[in-house]
Amino acid sequence: MTAARTAAGVLVLAVLAAAAPSVRAAGWRELAPGLELGSFALPGGEASDGEPLHVVRLDPERWELVLLNASAPGEGEAHSARDWCRLKGMVAAVNASMYQADRLSSVSLMRTRTHVNNAYVSPDNTVLAFDRRDAGVPHVRIIDRTCEDFAAAAARYGTLVQSIRMVSCDRRNTWEPQARRTSAAAIGVDGSGRVLMIHCRKPLPTHDLVEHLLALPLDLAQAMYGEGGYQAQLYVGVGRQEFQFGGGFEDGRRPGDPDRQAWPLPNVVAARPR
């Protein structure tokens, strides 16, 4: 979704890696120590009905987050979440945030220690922070600008990604009710500080999705929006275990035929072994 933050009919691309093992049973499966893939039923369906919600859960003590940008020096090209991982040796990736019409720049603040994708601090209230500068803070956290001193907190991290708040610092749903339904990708942290890469392929109003996330056994502490529509992607691959999830249109249409191609993303949050 571009800076306009609207798309006429957004929703989901289906599980894109047809050869990947299916994720059927509800709950968690361990892919590697500290790396799990969760599959959970959505309202009105079972986890086995082809429309579960998927979550990659990472222990930040074992797995390091990395921001990958097509705008970074030596890059210049967007890739699907899976291709970013394959090119850069990552095991998981999800949309970092929405991006502008140039198909490179994030809508809001996005930077690493060595590259600034967008220096603009927008009114959005959440900032994902990682690559800590000192050992006195968690490896990964979501800064809520309504609850703390953003400048002081941000100064302790090398990488910052700003986006729309979904779950506040007091675990409150901050999204207003709406009629529009979309697929969605999001990033959260749980009560133990683990990272949650979230993907919902089923079209839902975002407010309703947040309510469902809070009700699931995720111990969701905070979350921010990554992307909606067929751009929304989640990938995880360890050894022969490979899963890729993407978006499409609310009426079930997919963009193009052959349509098993994931949308190229300019910015992803990815993970690799620490």
Short mmCIF file of C-alpha atoms in Angstrom, two decimals:
data_model
loop_
_atom_site.label_atom_id
_atom_site.label_comp_id
_atom_site.label_asym_id
_atom_site.label_seq_id
_atom_site.Cartn_x
_atom_site.Cartn_y
_atom_site.Cartn_z
CA MET A 1 0.00 0.00 0.00
CA THR A 2 1.39 3.39 -0.90
CA ALA A 3 1.42 6.60 1.08
CA ALA A 4 -2.24 7.17 0.30
CA ARG A 5 -2.89 4.21 2.60
CA THR A 6 -5.83 3.08 0.50
CA ALA A 7 -6.38 0.36 -2.06
CA ALA A 8 -9.73 -0.36 -3.64
CA GLY A 9 -9.89 -4.04 -2.88
CA VAL A 10 -7.09 -5.36 -0.78
CA LEU A 11 -6.58 -8.90 0.37
CA VAL A 12 -4.51 -11.92 0.03
CA LEU A 13 -2.30 -13.87 -2.32
CA ALA A 14 -2.66 -17.34 -0.72
CA VAL A 15 0.13 -19.59 0.45
CA LEU A 16 2.64 -18.90 -2.27
CA ALA A 17 5.10 -21.72 -1.77
CA ALA A 18 3.02 -24.57 -3.12
CA ALA A 19 5.69 -27.14 -2.33
CA ALA A 20 5.96 -26.09 1.29
CA PRO A 21 4.56 -28.30 4.04
CA SER A 22 1.05 -27.30 5.08
CA VAL A 23 0.37 -25.69 8.43
CA ARG A 24 -2.81 -27.31 9.65
CA ALA A 25 -2.87 -27.90 13.38
CA ALA A 26 -3.66 -24.96 15.62
CA GLY A 27 -0.89 -23.84 17.94
CA TRP A 28 2.89 -23.70 17.70
CA ARG A 29 5.45 -25.85 15.91
CA GLU A 30 9.17 -25.41 16.53
CA LEU A 31 11.25 -24.87 13.40
CA ALA A 32 14.52 -24.29 15.27
CA PRO A 33 15.44 -23.42 18.87
CA GLY A 34 13.81 -20.08 19.63
CA LEU A 35 11.97 -20.00 16.28
CA GLU A 36 8.35 -21.16 16.01
CA LEU A 37 5.50 -20.97 13.53
CA GLY A 38 1.98 -20.62 14.92
CA SER A 39 -1.31 -21.31 13.16
CA PHE A 40 -4.54 -20.12 14.74
CA ALA A 41 -8.20 -20.20 13.78
CA LEU A 42 -9.90 -16.94 12.88
CA PRO A 43 -13.47 -15.92 13.76
CA GLY A 44 -15.98 -18.11 11.95
CA GLY A 45 -13.50 -20.78 10.97
CA GLU A 46 -11.11 -23.48 12.10
CA ALA A 47 -7.34 -23.46 11.69
CA SER A 48 -7.76 -26.27 9.15
CA ASP A 49 -10.17 -24.37 6.87
CA GLY A 50 -7.40 -22.84 4.74
CA GLU A 51 -7.66 -19.37 6.30
CA PRO A 52 -5.69 -19.48 9.56
CA LEU A 53 -3.69 -16.64 10.99
CA HIS A 54 0.05 -17.31 11.00
CA VAL A 55 2.66 -16.02 13.42
CA VAL A 56 6.42 -16.45 13.44
CA ARG A 57 7.67 -16.17 17.02
CA LEU A 58 11.37 -15.42 17.61
CA ASP A 59 13.48 -15.34 20.73
CA PRO A 60 15.65 -12.21 20.27
CA GLU A 61 18.39 -13.78 22.38
CA ARG A 62 18.87 -16.35 19.60
CA TRP A 63 17.65 -14.50 16.51
CA GLU A 64 18.75 -11.06 15.36
CA LEU A 65 16.45 -8.67 13.50
CA VAL A 66 17.76 -6.89 10.40
CA LEU A 67 16.13 -4.15 8.33
CA LEU A 68 16.59 -4.73 4.60
CA ASN A 69 16.02 -1.79 2.22
CA ALA A 70 16.02 -1.65 -1.57
CA SER A 71 17.14 1.98 -1.10
CA ALA A 72 20.34 0.95 0.73
CA PRO A 73 23.71 1.36 -1.00
CA GLY A 74 24.41 -1.51 -3.37
CA GLU A 75 20.77 -2.64 -3.50
CA GLY A 76 18.27 -0.77 -5.70
CA GLU A 77 15.82 -3.62 -6.25
CA ALA A 78 12.77 -4.76 -4.29
CA HIS A 79 12.20 -8.48 -3.63
CA SER A 80 9.55 -10.73 -2.17
CA ALA A 81 9.96 -11.62 1.49
CA ARG A 82 11.22 -15.06 0.47
CA ASP A 83 13.72 -13.69 -2.04
CA TRP A 84 15.07 -11.16 0.47
CA CYS A 85 15.73 -14.08 2.81
CA ARG A 86 17.38 -16.19 0.15
CA LEU A 87 19.57 -13.35 -1.08
CA LYS A 88 20.65 -12.20 2.39
CA GLY A 89 20.82 -15.45 4.34
CA MET A 90 17.80 -14.72 6.52
CA VAL A 91 15.33 -17.25 7.93
CA ALA A 92 12.21 -15.08 8.21
CA ALA A 93 10.85 -11.79 6.90
CA VAL A 94 7.73 -9.64 7.06
CA ASN A 95 6.73 -6.22 5.69
CA ALA A 96 8.56 -3.46 7.54
CA SER A 97 5.89 -0.83 6.88
CA MET A 98 3.84 0.83 4.16
CA TYR A 99 5.76 2.63 1.44
CA GLN A 100 5.38 5.64 -0.83
CA ALA A 101 4.67 5.95 -4.56
CA ASP A 102 8.39 5.78 -5.38
CA ARG A 103 8.23 2.12 -4.24
CA LEU A 104 11.31 2.65 -2.10
CA SER A 105 10.61 5.10 0.73
CA SER A 106 8.72 4.20 3.85
CA VAL A 107 5.77 6.40 4.79
CA SER A 108 7.42 7.26 8.11
CA LEU A 109 10.77 7.11 9.91
CA MET A 110 12.97 4.23 8.81
CA ARG A 111 16.71 4.04 9.38
CA THR A 112 19.63 1.84 10.36
CA ARG A 113 23.05 2.88 11.67
CA THR A 114 24.34 3.15 8.12
CA HIS A 115 21.34 4.07 5.95
CA VAL A 116 18.38 6.44 6.23
CA ASN A 117 15.39 5.38 4.13
CA ASN A 118 13.16 8.15 5.53
CA ALA A 119 14.09 10.68 8.21
CA TYR A 120 10.52 11.94 8.65
CA VAL A 121 8.95 11.25 12.05
CA SER A 122 5.24 11.09 11.26
CA PRO A 123 2.36 11.39 13.74
CA ASP A 124 2.17 7.57 13.99
CA ASN A 125 2.68 6.41 17.55
CA THR A 126 4.75 3.22 17.34
CA VAL A 127 8.40 2.66 16.46
CA LEU A 128 10.00 -0.76 16.26
CA ALA A 129 13.52 -0.50 17.68
CA PHE A 130 16.33 -3.05 17.46
CA ASP A 131 20.12 -3.28 17.01
CA ARG A 132 20.65 -1.93 20.50
CA ARG A 133 23.54 0.42 21.21
CA ASP A 134 24.02 -0.70 24.82
CA ALA A 135 23.27 -3.77 26.89
CA GLY A 136 20.91 -1.94 29.23
CA VAL A 137 17.88 -2.27 26.94
CA PRO A 138 16.11 -5.24 25.31
CA HIS A 139 17.37 -6.49 21.95
CA VAL A 140 14.00 -5.58 20.42
CA ARG A 141 11.17 -3.37 21.58
CA ILE A 142 8.26 -1.30 20.32
CA ILE A 143 8.40 2.30 21.51
CA ASP A 144 4.98 3.85 22.14
CA ARG A 145 5.36 7.60 21.72
CA THR A 146 2.31 8.30 23.90
CA CYS A 147 3.80 6.47 26.89
CA GLU A 148 7.45 7.48 27.00
CA ASP A 149 10.20 9.80 25.86
CA PHE A 150 10.67 8.75 22.26
CA ALA A 151 13.95 10.61 21.70
CA ALA A 152 15.57 9.06 24.78
CA ALA A 153 14.41 5.55 23.93
CA ALA A 154 15.30 5.81 20.23
CA ALA A 155 18.83 7.00 20.97
CA ARG A 156 19.64 3.59 22.44
CA TYR A 157 18.97 1.71 19.19
CA GLY A 158 20.60 1.63 15.78
CA THR A 159 17.52 0.69 13.76
CA LEU A 160 14.11 2.38 13.93
CA VAL A 161 10.95 1.58 11.93
CA GLN A 162 7.87 3.75 12.52
CA SER A 163 4.31 2.68 11.67
CA ILE A 164 0.67 2.78 12.78
CA ARG A 165 -0.06 1.58 16.30
CA MET A 166 -2.36 -1.45 16.62
CA VAL A 167 -1.89 -2.35 20.30
CA SER A 168 -0.85 0.31 22.80
CA CYS A 169 1.56 0.07 25.72
CA ASP A 170 -1.40 -0.84 27.96
CA ARG A 171 -2.52 -3.63 25.56
CA ARG A 172 -5.42 -1.63 24.17
CA ASN A 173 -6.80 -1.92 20.64
CA THR A 174 -6.14 1.50 19.08
CA TRP A 175 -7.76 0.87 15.68
CA GLU A 176 -11.16 2.42 15.04
CA PRO A 177 -13.98 0.12 13.82
CA GLN A 178 -14.35 0.13 10.06
CA ALA A 179 -16.19 -1.68 7.27
CA ARG A 180 -13.26 -2.17 4.91
CA ARG A 181 -11.72 -5.63 5.02
CA THR A 182 -8.11 -6.36 4.16
CA SER A 183 -5.41 -8.91 4.67
CA ALA A 184 -2.64 -7.67 6.92
CA ALA A 185 0.92 -8.13 8.05
CA ALA A 186 2.03 -6.80 11.41
CA ILE A 187 4.89 -6.90 13.90
CA GLY A 188 4.43 -7.32 17.63
CA VAL A 189 6.17 -8.23 20.85
CA ASP A 190 4.80 -10.48 23.56
CA GLY A 191 4.98 -10.21 27.33
CA SER A 192 8.31 -12.07 27.37
CA GLY A 193 9.89 -9.77 24.79
CA ARG A 194 9.70 -12.27 21.92
CA VAL A 195 9.14 -10.91 18.42
CA LEU A 196 5.91 -11.78 16.62
CA MET A 197 5.75 -11.57 12.81
CA ILE A 198 2.02 -11.73 12.07
CA HIS A 199 0.14 -12.47 8.86
CA CYS A 200 -3.61 -12.65 8.33
CA ARG A 201 -4.61 -13.89 4.87
CA LYS A 202 -8.35 -13.70 5.55
CA PRO A 203 -9.95 -10.28 4.86
CA LEU A 204 -10.93 -8.67 8.14
CA PRO A 205 -11.50 -5.13 9.38
CA THR A 206 -8.24 -4.22 11.11
CA HIS A 207 -10.05 -3.37 14.35
CA ASP A 208 -11.52 -6.87 14.38
CA LEU A 209 -8.16 -8.43 13.61
CA VAL A 210 -6.60 -6.66 16.58
CA GLU A 211 -9.40 -7.87 18.85
CA HIS A 212 -8.75 -11.40 17.67
CA LEU A 213 -4.99 -11.08 18.18
CA LEU A 214 -5.54 -9.91 21.75
CA ALA A 215 -7.82 -12.89 22.42
CA LEU A 216 -5.40 -15.49 21.00
CA PRO A 217 -2.79 -17.24 23.20
CA LEU A 218 -0.04 -14.92 21.96
CA ASP A 219 0.42 -12.83 25.11
CA LEU A 220 0.49 -9.87 22.71
CA ALA A 221 1.89 -6.83 24.51
CA GLN A 222 2.26 -4.33 21.63
CA ALA A 223 1.85 -4.37 17.85
CA MET A 224 2.16 -2.15 14.82
CA TYR A 225 0.84 -2.33 11.28
CA GLY A 226 3.11 -3.56 8.52
CA GLU A 227 1.04 -3.69 5.34
CA GLY A 228 -2.31 -4.67 3.87
CA GLY A 229 -3.56 -6.23 0.64
CA TYR A 230 -1.57 -8.40 -1.69
CA GLN A 231 1.66 -6.72 -0.58
CA ALA A 232 1.26 -8.24 2.92
CA GLN A 233 3.72 -11.12 3.22
CA LEU A 234 5.30 -13.43 5.74
CA TYR A 235 8.06 -15.93 5.01
CA VAL A 236 9.96 -18.40 7.16
CA GLY A 237 12.35 -21.07 5.98
CA VAL A 238 14.66 -23.36 7.93
CA GLY A 239 16.26 -26.30 6.18
CA ARG A 240 13.56 -28.11 4.19
CA GLN A 241 10.81 -26.37 6.13
CA GLU A 242 9.62 -23.40 4.09
CA PHE A 243 6.42 -21.39 4.37
CA GLN A 244 5.33 -18.29 2.48
CA PHE A 245 2.08 -16.43 2.98
CA GLY A 246 0.80 -13.47 1.00
CA GLY A 247 -2.24 -11.38 0.18
CA GLY A 248 -4.70 -10.73 -2.62
CA PHE A 249 -8.10 -9.18 -3.18
CA GLU A 250 -11.14 -9.33 -0.93
CA ASP A 251 -13.19 -11.12 -3.60
CA GLY A 252 -10.55 -13.83 -3.90
CA ARG A 253 -8.90 -12.59 -7.11
CA ARG A 254 -5.13 -12.70 -7.38
CA PRO A 255 -2.91 -10.24 -9.23
CA GLY A 256 -2.02 -11.89 -12.53
CA ASP A 257 -1.80 -15.37 -13.99
CA PRO A 258 0.42 -17.17 -13.38
CA ASP A 259 -0.31 -15.64 -10.00
CA ARG A 260 1.97 -17.48 -7.61
CA GLN A 261 4.43 -14.59 -7.68
CA ALA A 262 4.89 -12.63 -4.49
CA TRP A 263 4.78 -8.85 -4.69
CA PRO A 264 8.27 -7.23 -4.54
CA LEU A 265 8.75 -5.36 -1.27
CA PRO A 266 11.20 -2.47 -0.85
CA ASN A 267 11.55 -2.84 2.92
CA VAL A 268 11.34 -5.90 5.17
CA VAL A 269 12.19 -6.75 8.74
CA ALA A 270 14.09 -10.04 8.59
CA ALA A 271 15.74 -12.39 11.06
CA ARG A 272 18.96 -14.40 11.14
CA PRO A 273 20.81 -16.42 13.79
CA ARG A 274 22.46 -14.20 16.37
#
